[in-house]
Amino acid sequence: MISLKFAMLRNSSAGLRRAGWAIGAALVAATWYAAIAAPTEAVRHSVLTLVLALWMLGAMLGPVLMSGAGVLRADYFALLPVSRAALGRALLASVFVGVAAAYVLLALLAPLWHAALLGPETIAVALVGGALTWVFVISLSRLVYGALGAAMRTRLGIEIAGVQWGIVLASMFAGWMMVSVAMQSVPALLQHGLPQGPITTVLDVFPTSWTILAIEAAAAGDWAGTALLLGALLALTVACVAGTIALLVPREQRVQRRRGRPRSTALVAGGGMLPATPTGAVVMKELRQWRRDPWRALEASTAVWAGAVTGVFALLGGYTAPVGAFAGVIVAVMVALSGCNLYGQDGTAVWQNVVGEHEKSVRADVRGRQWAMALIFLPRALLVSAIFVVLAQAWWAIPFVVAALPATVGAASGAAILTSAVGVSPGVDPRRRVGPNDANGNISLHLWVALIATAIGVAPTAGMIVWSAVSGELWVMIAAAVVGVLNGFASAWLLGRVAIGYLSTRTVDVFSRIRYGRIFREQGGRGVLDVLASATLKGEQEALAAKQKEREKRLQRTRP
């Protein structure tokens, strides 16, 4: 299985792997430098507990953000006569072999410097504790990913995953606020350590700090305390390994009967809150899917938490606190990112759009999806904005927020549906999804296209906001709010109209890209949309062809 892992890695993108190696080496060097540069035992203690806790946090978030389910997936071995426990043990063992795991081990051995300075007899404690911490951290990394995959079947699990992704995206949007504060604090941290208080107490409780505490206990002659700490770390590691093995090979999902009161026929038919029209039916279907589909629900939850964490970053940044009033705009921008691959998320269920297509069905499908995104995200954006306007005491920002939110939601919903139709990218089909990264395919280009289209769509409102901020006139602020609402409707209508025109003749192509990864006819047009569609499809096909070509070269070299 380890050989299979390395064979698959050899056929992956070498450029990305080399970049990861360089970044990992720099982080390991920074960890050891922090340990060596600390001038005293107390400072070294606080610095090491903080840095090792950050390594543990990175290991927990890394698989969710980058590697997905890992190189090897349990479903690759579904037909082998191997028990779940044996397969889980083998999958976990394969994780420990690789460059990334080696980097984690080197970083977690940084307490060796601390031990060498305290006394030679504590080096053995540092080695044993470092090895146990390494096993714990690597197992925890896979445990968190497996737990998220299992928790995606529950609302609480979706919210937990949403918090994680929200922190990651907020760091991308506004991480510079925390980086600027951190860069100012690093020299002081290396010279004086962390101030004694709740922060140092919490860091000492983290399992990554137990090796450091055991080293210090051994240096003080408290070998009973050392044995107790290492024994606790061993017990925690064994428990983590056992849980990880069970989650690495999930059980087959069983169909569960839906609980609760049956819905009224009138509401299902559209005779309740929504009009009894094809568009109303699509809106109701999409609203249910955004709530019931774990991966759609994760997107909506992530949007809220990304906005909220961005607002917190702004408040903590001191001089950036007034920016926190615009945290709800981040939620609105997330409409473009969350919906830029709606058709790809539907998977082969798009076939229903093909067989049920008539002259008005495409329009109903596009408009219904747009309305559903607005109904899902706009109230959440308003709520986040209201909270952070109060927390930041930025009452002056209310007219600007009122103008920005409808414009951004409208433009983002139009950009999302258009990008999804033109550049549909299939991920794992809904019936086979396991991990929290399975819903989308390769959408790196889609994200940029959706963001650029959203930025262009809100340009009139942005201009009015700048004018009102410069002039300070009340009537200009009111006009900016009116323009924001009109801008939102106009952008959503225009971009949606373009998507309708595109899908009217290409719904079959959308399905064939999802199902077969290709289009079974000559592509006619040379417009911007056709170029974008060809670019996204060509990119996926070239990536597959490059992998196949590299695989064939390696096979030729191995032949006698």
Coordinates of N, CA and C in Angstrom, one line a residue, residues 177-274:
M177 N -4.4 41.5 8.5 CA -4.5 42.2 9.8 C -3.8 41.5 10.9
M178 N -4.0 40.2 11.0 CA -3.4 39.4 12.0 C -1.9 39.2 11.7
V179 N -1.5 39.2 10.5 CA -0.1 39.0 10.1 C 0.7 40.3 10.6
S180 N 0.1 41.5 10.3 CA 0.8 42.7 10.7 C 1.0 42.8 12.2
V181 N 0.0 42.3 13.0 CA 0.1 42.3 14.4 C 1.1 41.3 14.9
A182 N 1.1 40.1 14.2 CA 2.0 39.1 14.6 C 3.5 39.5 14.3
M183 N 3.7 40.1 13.1 CA 5.1 40.5 12.8 C 5.6 41.5 13.8
Q184 N 4.7 42.4 14.3 CA 5.2 43.3 15.3 C 5.5 42.6 16.6
S185 N 4.8 41.4 16.8 CA 4.9 40.8 18.1 C 6.0 39.7 18.2
V186 N 6.5 39.2 17.0 CA 7.4 38.1 17.0 C 8.7 38.4 17.7
P187 N 9.4 39.6 17.4 CA 10.6 39.9 18.2 C 10.4 39.9 19.7
A188 N 9.3 40.5 20.1 CA 9.1 40.6 21.6 C 8.8 39.2 22.1
L189 N 8.1 38.4 21.3 CA 7.9 37.0 21.8 C 9.1 36.2 22.0
L190 N 10.1 36.3 21.0 CA 11.3 35.6 21.1 C 12.2 36.1 22.3
Q191 N 12.0 37.3 22.7 CA 12.8 37.9 23.7 C 12.2 37.7 25.1
H192 N 10.9 37.8 25.2 CA 10.3 37.8 26.5 C 9.2 36.7 26.7
G193 N 8.9 36.0 25.6 CA 7.9 34.9 25.7 C 6.5 35.5 25.8
L194 N 5.6 34.6 26.1 CA 4.2 35.0 26.3 C 4.0 35.4 27.7
P195 N 3.1 36.4 28.0 CA 2.8 36.8 29.3 C 2.1 35.8 30.1
Q196 N 2.4 35.6 31.3 CA 1.8 34.6 32.1 C 0.3 34.9 32.3
G197 N -0.5 33.9 32.1 CA -2.0 34.1 32.3 C -2.7 33.0 31.6
P198 N -4.0 33.2 31.2 CA -4.8 32.2 30.7 C -4.2 31.5 29.4
I199 N -3.5 32.4 28.6 CA -3.0 31.8 27.3 C -2.0 30.7 27.6
T200 N -1.0 31.0 28.5 CA 0.0 30.0 28.8 C -0.6 28.8 29.5
T201 N -1.6 29.0 30.3 CA -2.2 27.9 30.9 C -2.9 26.9 29.9
V202 N -3.6 27.5 29.0 CA -4.3 26.7 27.9 C -3.2 26.0 27.1
L203 N -2.1 26.7 26.7 CA -1.1 26.0 25.9 C -0.5 24.9 26.6
D204 N -0.3 25.0 27.9 CA 0.3 23.9 28.7 C -0.7 22.6 28.7
V205 N -1.9 22.9 28.6 CA -2.9 21.8 28.6 C -2.9 21.0 27.2
F206 N -2.5 21.6 26.2 CA -2.4 21.0 24.9 C -1.5 19.8 24.9
P207 N -1.9 18.6 24.3 CA -1.0 17.5 24.3 C 0.4 17.7 23.7
T208 N 0.5 18.7 22.8 CA 1.8 18.9 22.2 C 2.8 19.5 23.2
S209 N 2.2 20.0 24.3 CA 3.1 20.6 25.4 C 3.5 19.6 26.4
W210 N 2.9 18.4 26.4 CA 3.2 17.5 27.5 C 4.6 17.0 27.5
T211 N 5.2 16.9 26.3 CA 6.6 16.5 26.2 C 7.5 17.5 26.8
I212 N 7.2 18.8 26.6 CA 8.0 19.9 27.2 C 7.9 19.8 28.7
L213 N 6.7 19.6 29.2 CA 6.5 19.5 30.7 C 7.2 18.3 31.2
A214 N 7.2 17.2 30.5 CA 7.9 16.0 31.0 C 9.4 16.2 31.0
I215 N 9.9 16.9 30.0 CA 11.4 17.2 30.0 C 11.7 18.1 31.3
E216 N 10.9 19.1 31.5 CA 11.2 19.9 32.7 C 11.0 19.2 34.0
A217 N 10.1 18.3 34.1 CA 9.9 17.4 35.3 C 11.1 16.5 35.5
A218 N 11.6 15.9 34.4 CA 12.8 15.1 34.5 C 14.0 15.9 34.9
A219 N 14.2 17.1 34.4 CA 15.3 17.9 34.8 C 15.3 18.3 36.2
A220 N 14.0 18.4 36.8 CA 13.9 18.7 38.2 C 14.0 17.5 39.1
G221 N 14.1 16.3 38.5 CA 14.2 15.1 39.3 C 12.9 14.4 39.6
D222 N 11.8 15.0 39.0 CA 10.5 14.4 39.3 C 10.2 13.4 38.2
W223 N 10.7 12.2 38.3 CA 10.6 11.2 37.3 C 9.2 10.6 37.4
A224 N 8.5 10.6 38.5 CA 7.1 10.2 38.6 C 6.2 11.1 37.8
G225 N 6.4 12.4 37.8 CA 5.7 13.3 37.0 C 6.0 13.1 35.5
T226 N 7.2 12.8 35.2 CA 7.6 12.5 33.8 C 6.9 11.3 33.3
A227 N 6.9 10.2 34.1 CA 6.2 9.0 33.7 C 4.7 9.2 33.5
L228 N 4.1 10.0 34.4 CA 2.7 10.3 34.3 C 2.3 11.1 33.1
L229 N 3.1 12.1 32.7 CA 2.9 12.8 31.5 C 3.0 12.0 30.2
L230 N 4.1 11.2 30.2 CA 4.3 10.4 29.0 C 3.3 9.3 28.9
G231 N 2.9 8.7 30.1 CA 1.8 7.7 30.1 C 0.5 8.3 29.6
A232 N 0.2 9.5 30.0 CA -1.1 10.2 29.5 C -1.0 10.4 28.0
L233 N 0.2 10.8 27.5 CA 0.4 11.1 26.1 C 0.2 9.8 25.3
L234 N 0.8 8.7 25.9 CA 0.6 7.4 25.2 C -0.8 6.9 25.2
A235 N -1.5 7.1 26.3 CA -3.0 6.7 26.3 C -3.8 7.5 25.3
L236 N -3.5 8.8 25.2 CA -4.2 9.6 24.3 C -3.9 9.3 22.9
T237 N -2.7 8.9 22.6 CA -2.2 8.5 21.3 C -2.9 7.2 20.8
V238 N -2.9 6.3 21.7 CA -3.6 5.0 21.4 C -5.1 5.2 21.1
A239 N -5.7 6.0 21.9 CA -7.2 6.3 21.7 C -7.4 7.0 20.4
C240 N -6.5 7.9 20.0 CA -6.6 8.7 18.8 C -6.4 7.7 17.6
V241 N -5.4 6.8 17.7 CA -5.1 5.9 16.6 C -6.3 5.0 16.4
A242 N -6.9 4.5 17.5 CA -8.1 3.6 17.4 C -9.2 4.3 16.7
G243 N -9.5 5.5 17.1 CA -10.6 6.2 16.5 C -10.3 6.5 15.0
T244 N -9.1 6.8 14.7 CA -8.8 7.1 13.3 C -8.9 5.9 12.4
I245 N -8.5 4.7 12.9 CA -8.7 3.5 12.1 C -10.1 3.3 11.8
A246 N -11.0 3.5 12.8 CA -12.4 3.2 12.5 C -13.0 4.2 11.5
L247 N -12.5 5.5 11.5 CA -13.1 6.5 10.7 C -12.5 6.5 9.3
L248 N -11.3 5.9 9.1 CA -10.7 5.9 7.8 C -11.4 5.0 6.8
V249 N -12.2 4.1 7.4 CA -13.0 3.1 6.5 C -14.4 3.3 6.9
P250 N -15.1 4.3 6.4 CA -16.5 4.5 6.8 C -17.4 3.3 6.4
R251 N -18.5 3.1 7.2 CA -19.5 2.1 6.8 C -20.3 2.6 5.7
E252 N -21.0 1.7 5.0 CA -21.9 2.1 4.0 C -23.1 2.8 4.6
Q253 N -23.5 3.9 4.0 CA -24.7 4.6 4.5 C -26.0 3.8 4.2
R254 N -26.8 3.8 5.1 CA -28.1 3.2 4.9 C -29.2 4.2 4.7
V255 N -30.2 3.9 3.9 CA -31.3 4.8 3.6 C -32.1 4.9 4.9
Q256 N -32.3 6.1 5.4 CA -33.1 6.3 6.6 C -34.4 7.0 6.3
R257 N -35.4 6.5 7.0 CA -36.7 7.1 6.8 C -36.8 8.5 7.3
R258 N -37.4 9.4 6.5 CA -37.4 10.8 7.0 C -38.4 10.9 8.1
R259 N -38.0 11.7 9.1 CA -38.9 11.9 10.3 C -39.5 13.3 10.2
G260 N -40.6 13.4 10.9 CA -41.3 14.7 11.0 C -42.6 14.7 10.3
R261 N -43.3 15.8 10.4 CA -44.6 15.9 9.9 C -44.5 16.0 8.3
P262 N -45.4 15.3 7.6 CA -45.4 15.4 6.1 C -45.7 16.8 5.7
R263 N -45.1 17.3 4.6 CA -45.3 18.6 4.2 C -46.7 18.7 3.4
S264 N -47.3 19.9 3.5 CA -48.6 20.0 2.8 C -48.4 19.9 1.3
T265 N -49.4 19.4 0.7 CA -49.4 19.2 -0.8 C -49.3 20.6 -1.5
A266 N -50.0 21.6 -0.9 CA -50.1 22.9 -1.5 C -48.7 23.5 -1.5
L267 N -47.9 23.4 -0.4 CA -46.6 24.0 -0.3 C -45.7 23.3 -1.2
V268 N -45.7 22.0 -1.3 CA -44.9 21.2 -2.3 C -45.2 21.7 -3.7
A269 N -46.4 21.9 -4.0 CA -46.8 22.3 -5.4 C -46.5 23.7 -5.7
G270 N -46.2 24.5 -4.7 CA -45.9 25.9 -4.9 C -47.0 26.8 -4.5
G271 N -48.1 26.3 -3.9 CA -49.2 27.1 -3.6 C -49.1 27.7 -2.2
G272 N -48.0 27.6 -1.6 CA -47.9 28.2 -0.3 C -47.2 29.5 -0.4
M273 N -45.9 29.6 0.1 CA -45.2 30.9 0.1 C -44.8 31.3 -1.3
L274 N -44.6 30.4 -2.2 CA -44.1 30.6 -3.5 C -45.2 30.4 -4.6

